[in-house]
């Protein structure tokens, strides 16, 4: 009997040793893995405030946000109409224009092609804007329309809309 | 042909599959499972395991630090502080790494003290000792290189002083120094190569540690009585008997190092290293890391530049031949009534050397350093061979098992027996 | 042999302490809220300390390692931090026209230096470089106690000592001569929260701020430390019991 309870006690001790040891090892590894996440100085640069008062209608600017280009375009009346009147069934990734903008004239997009990550053309006046008057990705020929939606080519999705808000009429905060 | 089917050693088919192609599982079983350890080994025998764990921790924390460190003179200091401030748990990684280095030396020094006191360096473990001295040398080099990386005042001036040692070598000295630095002074090229070497040397150490362990497993571990294993009754299996003792040692070590890491992380750091390196201003006192201080004391005790450098390197080199300087066949100092005291005095002397190595080299301190230097070499070159010839060792116990059971109350074993219980 | 081990450990741990103490006379110790194993920073003192730094020290001393966003940690709101940052201009650019331009600092910017470079700092301070204060308590022996005593250590020079031109006598400075005139005296900074603004209080607050700046992780570190040590103690006890059981069978 005595030996039996001895054994039980030992089993318990061994089990708790192994358990606590395993928990301790996991807890020890955690900070190491965590250290690979973006550091605080990187996170602090995660929001960008952009003054858009200088942009004329029909013009675009490119700003850097989290190391990626963000396109801000002040759309013309025609471009807005074009974007709003598209038939949803023509779209590969159907999305209403109204869901992609906060104010009709301002289109804010992450300028990274959803195919393989190239930066599409269409920001400069001299650039090819593609068949749908928006952006054209030269890598594999994806065409985006005036709402940044994919219309033709291999890209599976529309250009992403980053989180942003209007601090006032002329300042956009991205991130 | 049926005899060639895969042997069924293990229940788990995956283990069997691997074992048949690469007998690594039985190797680990043999070396770390059933490996026979003398029963009477005390906690000094846990320091090898502690050192291995610390080495792995240093390598891992170092790799993660390297992910955020910038080896450029303009940015190194700030990048280290960025690790401390902005990287997630960066302060923890850095404090583990910087204090871990100091504790690594504490552990290894105790490991060496154990090896010397119990005569672990003698036949048939001489090669094992030599590999150990190589590890120690590489550790010193690695810690010196690593100390340069934060690019504080001590980093810069420590690197300057140490690399200037090489210029003492006749004829090729200056050229050698410039070749080491890649510049005429410690500069960006130096920092870059020091970083590269600091990254790679620990893996070399790890490899030699593997040889060091493999070598000790050939003839088995020494023990406090310093006598050979005679029967299976003299030993216990490494798993679980020694592993559990090593785990206790790890816990005690964990408490000690955590106390420093979390509550006094800069106790062992030099304040000047939080001042960015300035090639135009030398700090008032340049002190080496305390774990290198004994050799620094020897260097400064000699009034001649070349002589000091030669003796400093000689102090390390002499360790290699210790197995052949010791003329006694008895391993453990427990059975060597005379040598034991000289050995103890040697340890104390080493610490005194370290102590004065961190103080200014003048007056009394310089005198102490010189006396210490004489004893250091005297111990190896005169005392050790001489005592071996004249000393009459005590009677050795018949077997390890006897020692473990406390046989012979009047034998001089009481001290080591106390440690066992 | 155990005795040797204890001796060795004692020697090691007294090493630094001795080496440190043999240098100068005794450095008076101050009571700090962040001392001890559960010490923390007093947020109000940190904010007052920052005010002292901004109004007294920042004219000459940079704190390049700090970002304005770091001030969130000492209890300033995002709007306050934005406002503090915006008081300073930083050079940015180049813009689309290729020109550098000045803009108000943002929370993600580093503390703006009072001087363009080290040489300008020297030139404006009689050749003495006002050290960066980001990690000053880690960069001086006796850390916060030294800085506190230094701030409070301005006295009439003893007659036998010739104080150099543009130098001031300070009890705690190496060589007793310092290029910085006494920066803090009773009432030199007004506190908004009604705290007595005598020199001792001002010094204590600014040193608290400097300590936080040097070791912003201090509170998290001590907190985690207690848990880690407890973990090793619990595991150690259990393993010790298990080991006694196991070894009982060994004869």
PDB file of N, CA and C in Angstrom, chain B residues 353-421:
ATOM      1  N   UNK B 353      43.586  38.509  -8.913  1.00  0.00           N
ATOM      2  CA  UNK B 353      44.071  39.079 -10.177  1.00  0.00           C
ATOM      3  C   UNK B 353      42.948  39.805 -10.901  1.00  0.00           C
ATOM      4  N   UNK B 354      41.792  39.177 -10.945  1.00  0.00           N
ATOM      5  CA  UNK B 354      40.658  39.805 -11.595  1.00  0.00           C
ATOM      6  C   UNK B 354      40.283  41.111 -10.922  1.00  0.00           C
ATOM      7  N   UNK B 355      40.356  41.085  -9.599  1.00  0.00           N
ATOM      8  CA  UNK B 355      39.984  42.268  -8.837  1.00  0.00           C
ATOM      9  C   UNK B 355      40.909  43.444  -9.161  1.00  0.00           C
ATOM     10  N   UNK B 356      42.220  43.184  -9.097  1.00  0.00           N
ATOM     11  CA  UNK B 356      43.140  44.295  -9.370  1.00  0.00           C
ATOM     12  C   UNK B 356      43.148  44.656 -10.854  1.00  0.00           C
ATOM     13  N   UNK B 357      42.703  43.694 -11.689  1.00  0.00           N
ATOM     14  CA  UNK B 357      42.622  43.976 -13.120  1.00  0.00           C
ATOM     15  C   UNK B 357      41.614  45.056 -13.438  1.00  0.00           C
ATOM     16  N   UNK B 358      40.677  45.273 -12.504  1.00  0.00           N
ATOM     17  CA  UNK B 358      39.650  46.280 -12.741  1.00  0.00           C
ATOM     18  C   UNK B 358      39.968  47.595 -12.043  1.00  0.00           C
ATOM     19  N   UNK B 359      41.071  47.597 -11.290  1.00  0.00           N
ATOM     20  CA  UNK B 359      41.469  48.823 -10.603  1.00  0.00           C
ATOM     21  C   UNK B 359      42.637  49.443 -11.355  1.00  0.00           C
ATOM     22  N   UNK B 360      42.903  50.701 -11.102  1.00  0.00           N
ATOM     23  CA  UNK B 360      44.027  51.336 -11.805  1.00  0.00           C
ATOM     24  C   UNK B 360      45.345  50.623 -11.493  1.00  0.00           C
ATOM     25  N   UNK B 361      46.206  50.462 -12.509  1.00  0.00           N
ATOM     26  CA  UNK B 361      47.463  49.730 -12.329  1.00  0.00           C
ATOM     27  C   UNK B 361      48.510  50.652 -11.725  1.00  0.00           C
ATOM     28  N   UNK B 362      48.454  50.831 -10.418  1.00  0.00           N
ATOM     29  CA  UNK B 362      49.446  51.691  -9.781  1.00  0.00           C
ATOM     30  C   UNK B 362      49.610  51.269  -8.324  1.00  0.00           C
ATOM     31  N   UNK B 363      50.752  51.614  -7.752  1.00  0.00           N
ATOM     32  CA  UNK B 363      51.021  51.387  -6.341  1.00  0.00           C
ATOM     33  C   UNK B 363      50.787  49.964  -5.904  1.00  0.00           C
ATOM     34  N   UNK B 364      49.986  49.827  -4.834  1.00  0.00           N
ATOM     35  CA  UNK B 364      49.753  48.535  -4.209  1.00  0.00           C
ATOM     36  C   UNK B 364      49.110  47.556  -5.190  1.00  0.00           C
ATOM     37  N   UNK B 365      48.172  48.059  -5.987  1.00  0.00           N
ATOM     38  CA  UNK B 365      47.468  47.167  -6.912  1.00  0.00           C
ATOM     39  C   UNK B 365      48.433  46.512  -7.896  1.00  0.00           C
ATOM     40  N   UNK B 366      49.382  47.311  -8.349  1.00  0.00           N
ATOM     41  CA  UNK B 366      50.352  46.795  -9.298  1.00  0.00           C
ATOM     42  C   UNK B 366      51.209  45.715  -8.636  1.00  0.00           C
ATOM     43  N   UNK B 367      51.568  45.965  -7.372  1.00  0.00           N
ATOM     44  CA  UNK B 367      52.372  44.992  -6.628  1.00  0.00           C
ATOM     45  C   UNK B 367      51.596  43.690  -6.471  1.00  0.00           C
ATOM     46  N   UNK B 368      50.319  43.815  -6.079  1.00  0.00           N
ATOM     47  CA  UNK B 368      49.480  42.619  -5.917  1.00  0.00           C
ATOM     48  C   UNK B 368      49.398  41.855  -7.236  1.00  0.00           C
ATOM     49  N   UNK B 369      49.212  42.605  -8.334  1.00  0.00           N
ATOM     50  CA  UNK B 369      49.102  41.963  -9.646  1.00  0.00           C
ATOM     51  C   UNK B 369      50.380  41.192  -9.961  1.00  0.00           C
ATOM     52  N   UNK B 370      51.534  41.744  -9.569  1.00  0.00           N
ATOM     53  CA  UNK B 370      52.806  41.070  -9.884  1.00  0.00           C
ATOM     54  C   UNK B 370      52.972  39.806  -9.061  1.00  0.00           C
ATOM     55  N   UNK B 371      52.600  39.911  -7.761  1.00  0.00           N
ATOM     56  CA  UNK B 371      52.660  38.710  -6.921  1.00  0.00           C
ATOM     57  C   UNK B 371      51.721  37.651  -7.490  1.00  0.00           C
ATOM     58  N   UNK B 372      50.514  38.091  -7.863  1.00  0.00           N
ATOM     59  CA  UNK B 372      49.533  37.166  -8.425  1.00  0.00           C
ATOM     60  C   UNK B 372      50.036  36.510  -9.694  1.00  0.00           C
ATOM     61  N   UNK B 373      50.707  37.296 -10.516  1.00  0.00           N
ATOM     62  CA  UNK B 373      51.261  36.784 -11.773  1.00  0.00           C
ATOM     63  C   UNK B 373      52.294  35.701 -11.505  1.00  0.00           C
ATOM     64  N   UNK B 374      53.160  35.955 -10.510  1.00  0.00           N
ATOM     65  CA  UNK B 374      54.192  34.978 -10.183  1.00  0.00           C
ATOM     66  C   UNK B 374      53.552  33.684  -9.682  1.00  0.00           C
ATOM     67  N   UNK B 375      52.542  33.800  -8.826  1.00  0.00           N
ATOM     68  CA  UNK B 375      51.908  32.586  -8.317  1.00  0.00           C
ATOM     69  C   UNK B 375      51.192  31.837  -9.436  1.00  0.00           C
ATOM     70  N   UNK B 376      50.552  32.587 -10.343  1.00  0.00           N
ATOM     71  CA  UNK B 376      49.809  31.953 -11.432  1.00  0.00           C
ATOM     72  C   UNK B 376      50.712  31.009 -12.216  1.00  0.00           C
ATOM     73  N   UNK B 377      51.876  31.550 -12.623  1.00  0.00           N
ATOM     74  CA  UNK B 377      52.774  30.707 -13.415  1.00  0.00           C
ATOM     75  C   UNK B 377      53.511  29.704 -12.536  1.00  0.00           C
ATOM     76  N   UNK B 378      53.841  30.133 -11.308  1.00  0.00           N
ATOM     77  CA  UNK B 378      54.527  29.232 -10.382  1.00  0.00           C
ATOM     78  C   UNK B 378      53.684  28.007 -10.094  1.00  0.00           C
ATOM     79  N   UNK B 379      52.387  28.215  -9.963  1.00  0.00           N
ATOM     80  CA  UNK B 379      51.486  27.109  -9.666  1.00  0.00           C
ATOM     81  C   UNK B 379      51.565  26.042 -10.752  1.00  0.00           C
ATOM     82  N   UNK B 380      51.528  26.492 -12.003  1.00  0.00           N
ATOM     83  CA  UNK B 380      51.532  25.527 -13.102  1.00  0.00           C
ATOM     84  C   UNK B 380      52.916  24.912 -13.321  1.00  0.00           C
ATOM     85  N   UNK B 381      53.943  25.775 -13.303  1.00  0.00           N
ATOM     86  CA  UNK B 381      55.257  25.314 -13.758  1.00  0.00           C
ATOM     87  C   UNK B 381      56.082  24.672 -12.658  1.00  0.00           C
ATOM     88  N   UNK B 382      55.875  25.060 -11.404  1.00  0.00           N
ATOM     89  CA  UNK B 382      56.697  24.516 -10.321  1.00  0.00           C
ATOM     90  C   UNK B 382      55.869  23.682  -9.359  1.00  0.00           C
ATOM     91  N   UNK B 383      54.825  24.299  -8.773  1.00  0.00           N
ATOM     92  CA  UNK B 383      54.077  23.619  -7.709  1.00  0.00           C
ATOM     93  C   UNK B 383      53.436  22.326  -8.212  1.00  0.00           C
ATOM     94  N   UNK B 384      52.735  22.418  -9.348  1.00  0.00           N
ATOM     95  CA  UNK B 384      51.995  21.249  -9.814  1.00  0.00           C
ATOM     96  C   UNK B 384      52.896  20.040 -10.086  1.00  0.00           C
ATOM     97  N   UNK B 385      53.988  20.181 -10.848  1.00  0.00           N
ATOM     98  CA  UNK B 385      54.841  18.997 -11.047  1.00  0.00           C
ATOM     99  C   UNK B 385      55.512  18.542  -9.745  1.00  0.00           C
ATOM    100  N   UNK B 386      55.965  19.498  -8.965  1.00  0.00           N
ATOM    101  CA  UNK B 386      56.759  19.203  -7.781  1.00  0.00           C
ATOM    102  C   UNK B 386      55.930  18.470  -6.723  1.00  0.00           C
ATOM    103  N   UNK B 387      54.736  18.995  -6.427  1.00  0.00           N
ATOM    104  CA  UNK B 387      53.875  18.382  -5.418  1.00  0.00           C
ATOM    105  C   UNK B 387      53.548  16.950  -5.808  1.00  0.00           C
ATOM    106  N   UNK B 388      53.328  16.746  -7.124  1.00  0.00           N
ATOM    107  CA  UNK B 388      53.006  15.405  -7.596  1.00  0.00           C
ATOM    108  C   UNK B 388      54.072  14.391  -7.200  1.00  0.00           C
ATOM    109  N   UNK B 389      55.344  14.861  -7.166  1.00  0.00           N
ATOM    110  CA  UNK B 389      56.419  13.923  -6.812  1.00  0.00           C
ATOM    111  C   UNK B 389      56.510  13.695  -5.314  1.00  0.00           C
ATOM    112  N   UNK B 390      56.357  14.747  -4.520  1.00  0.00           N
ATOM    113  CA  UNK B 390      56.640  14.585  -3.084  1.00  0.00           C
ATOM    114  C   UNK B 390      55.420  14.236  -2.252  1.00  0.00           C
ATOM    115  N   UNK B 391      54.223  14.489  -2.791  1.00  0.00           N
ATOM    116  CA  UNK B 391      53.030  14.320  -1.963  1.00  0.00           C
ATOM    117  C   UNK B 391      52.693  12.835  -1.783  1.00  0.00           C
ATOM    118  N   UNK B 392      52.194  12.506  -0.570  1.00  0.00           N
ATOM    119  CA  UNK B 392      51.718  11.142  -0.335  1.00  0.00           C
ATOM    120  C   UNK B 392      50.203  11.201  -0.247  1.00  0.00           C
ATOM    121  N   UNK B 393      49.500  10.765  -1.308  1.00  0.00           N
ATOM    122  CA  UNK B 393      48.045  10.880  -1.288  1.00  0.00           C
ATOM    123  C   UNK B 393      47.401   9.954  -0.275  1.00  0.00           C
ATOM    124  N   UNK B 394      46.192  10.302   0.137  1.00  0.00           N
ATOM    125  CA  UNK B 394      45.433   9.431   1.029  1.00  0.00           C
ATOM    126  C   UNK B 394      44.983   8.191   0.279  1.00  0.00           C
ATOM    127  N   UNK B 395      44.582   7.180   1.041  1.00  0.00           N
ATOM    128  CA  UNK B 395      44.139   5.935   0.419  1.00  0.00           C
ATOM    129  C   UNK B 395      42.837   6.158  -0.336  1.00  0.00           C
ATOM    130  N   UNK B 396      42.811   5.684  -1.554  1.00  0.00           N
ATOM    131  CA  UNK B 396      41.606   5.850  -2.351  1.00  0.00           C
ATOM    132  C   UNK B 396      40.573   4.807  -1.937  1.00  0.00           C
ATOM    133  N   UNK B 397      39.287   5.165  -1.984  1.00  0.00           N
ATOM    134  CA  UNK B 397      38.252   4.179  -1.665  1.00  0.00           C
ATOM    135  C   UNK B 397      38.214   3.083  -2.725  1.00  0.00           C
ATOM    136  N   UNK B 398      37.634   1.942  -2.334  1.00  0.00           N
ATOM    137  CA  UNK B 398      37.644   0.791  -3.229  1.00  0.00           C
ATOM    138  C   UNK B 398      36.737   0.995  -4.435  1.00  0.00           C
ATOM    139  N   UNK B 399      35.576   1.579  -4.204  1.00  0.00           N
ATOM    140  CA  UNK B 399      34.662   1.768  -5.329  1.00  0.00           C
ATOM    141  C   UNK B 399      33.774   2.982  -5.103  1.00  0.00           C
ATOM    142  N   UNK B 400      33.198   3.454  -6.203  1.00  0.00           N
ATOM    143  CA  UNK B 400      32.298   4.601  -6.133  1.00  0.00           C
ATOM    144  C   UNK B 400      31.100   4.283  -5.253  1.00  0.00           C
ATOM    145  N   UNK B 401      30.633   3.047  -5.385  1.00  0.00           N
ATOM    146  CA  UNK B 401      29.481   2.629  -4.598  1.00  0.00           C
ATOM    147  C   UNK B 401      29.773   2.767  -3.108  1.00  0.00           C
ATOM    148  N   UNK B 402      30.987   2.381  -2.702  1.00  0.00           N
ATOM    149  CA  UNK B 402      31.398   2.546  -1.305  1.00  0.00           C
ATOM    150  C   UNK B 402      31.318   4.002  -0.887  1.00  0.00           C
ATOM    151  N   UNK B 403      31.835   4.870  -1.749  1.00  0.00           N
ATOM    152  CA  UNK B 403      31.833   6.296  -1.433  1.00  0.00           C
ATOM    153  C   UNK B 403      30.408   6.772  -1.252  1.00  0.00           C
ATOM    154  N   UNK B 404      29.564   6.333  -2.175  1.00  0.00           N
ATOM    155  CA  UNK B 404      28.186   6.804  -2.141  1.00  0.00           C
ATOM    156  C   UNK B 404      27.494   6.375  -0.866  1.00  0.00           C
ATOM    157  N   UNK B 405      27.768   5.136  -0.420  1.00  0.00           N
ATOM    158  CA  UNK B 405      27.116   4.643   0.791  1.00  0.00           C
ATOM    159  C   UNK B 405      27.798   5.148   2.041  1.00  0.00           C
ATOM    160  N   UNK B 406      28.864   5.928   1.868  1.00  0.00           N
ATOM    161  CA  UNK B 406      29.520   6.527   3.019  1.00  0.00           C
ATOM    162  C   UNK B 406      30.415   5.563   3.755  1.00  0.00           C
ATOM    163  N   UNK B 407      30.958   4.568   3.048  1.00  0.00           N
ATOM    164  CA  UNK B 407      31.835   3.592   3.672  1.00  0.00           C
ATOM    165  C   UNK B 407      33.088   4.253   4.231  1.00  0.00           C
ATOM    166  N   UNK B 408      33.540   3.793   5.430  1.00  0.00           N
ATOM    167  CA  UNK B 408      34.773   4.326   6.011  1.00  0.00           C
ATOM    168  C   UNK B 408      34.582   5.720   6.539  1.00  0.00           C
ATOM    169  N   UNK B 409      34.018   5.817   7.730  1.00  0.00           N
ATOM    170  CA  UNK B 409      33.704   7.128   8.301  1.00  0.00           C
ATOM    171  C   UNK B 409      34.963   7.966   8.527  1.00  0.00           C
ATOM    172  N   UNK B 410      36.089   7.256   8.738  1.00  0.00           N
ATOM    173  CA  UNK B 410      37.301   8.019   9.053  1.00  0.00           C
ATOM    174  C   UNK B 410      38.051   8.435   7.797  1.00  0.00           C
ATOM    175  N   UNK B 411      37.538   8.002   6.657  1.00  0.00           N
ATOM    176  CA  UNK B 411      38.196   8.418   5.423  1.00  0.00           C
ATOM    177  C   UNK B 411      37.945   9.917   5.201  1.00  0.00           C
ATOM    178  N   UNK B 412      38.770  10.553   4.395  1.00  0.00           N
ATOM    179  CA  UNK B 412      38.648  12.011   4.244  1.00  0.00           C
ATOM    180  C   UNK B 412      37.515  12.407   3.294  1.00  0.00           C
ATOM    181  N   UNK B 413      36.471  11.611   3.298  1.00  0.00           N
ATOM    182  CA  UNK B 413      35.426  11.856   2.309  1.00  0.00           C
ATOM    183  C   UNK B 413      34.282  12.693   2.823  1.00  0.00           C
ATOM    184  N   UNK B 414      34.308  12.940   4.129  1.00  0.00           N
ATOM    185  CA  UNK B 414      33.127  13.546   4.740  1.00  0.00           C
ATOM    186  C   UNK B 414      32.628  14.768   3.969  1.00  0.00           C
ATOM    187  N   UNK B 415      33.564  15.558   3.515  1.00  0.00           N
ATOM    188  CA  UNK B 415      33.140  16.781   2.830  1.00  0.00           C
ATOM    189  C   UNK B 415      32.301  16.469   1.594  1.00  0.00           C
ATOM    190  N   UNK B 416      32.814  15.539   0.787  1.00  0.00           N
ATOM    191  CA  UNK B 416      32.078  15.264  -0.450  1.00  0.00           C
ATOM    192  C   UNK B 416      30.800  14.487  -0.154  1.00  0.00           C
ATOM    193  N   UNK B 417      30.822  13.688   0.919  1.00  0.00           N
ATOM    194  CA  UNK B 417      29.595  12.963   1.248  1.00  0.00           C
ATOM    195  C   UNK B 417      28.486  13.924   1.645  1.00  0.00           C
ATOM    196  N   UNK B 418      28.874  14.951   2.366  1.00  0.00           N
ATOM    197  CA  UNK B 418      27.874  15.939   2.779  1.00  0.00           C
ATOM    198  C   UNK B 418      27.169  16.514   1.564  1.00  0.00           C
ATOM    199  N   UNK B 419      27.956  16.695   0.518  1.00  0.00           N
ATOM    200  CA  UNK B 419      27.348  17.294  -0.677  1.00  0.00           C
ATOM    201  C   UNK B 419      26.341  16.362  -1.310  1.00  0.00           C
ATOM    202  N   UNK B 420      26.591  15.066  -1.154  1.00  0.00           N
ATOM    203  CA  UNK B 420      25.697  14.114  -1.795  1.00  0.00           C
ATOM    204  C   UNK B 420      24.334  14.136  -1.134  1.00  0.00           C
ATOM    205  N   UNK B 421      24.344  14.236   0.189  1.00  0.00           N
ATOM    206  CA  UNK B 421      23.057  14.130   0.879  1.00  0.00           C
ATOM    207  C   UNK B 421      22.384  15.469   1.032  1.00  0.00           C
TER     208      UNK B 421
END
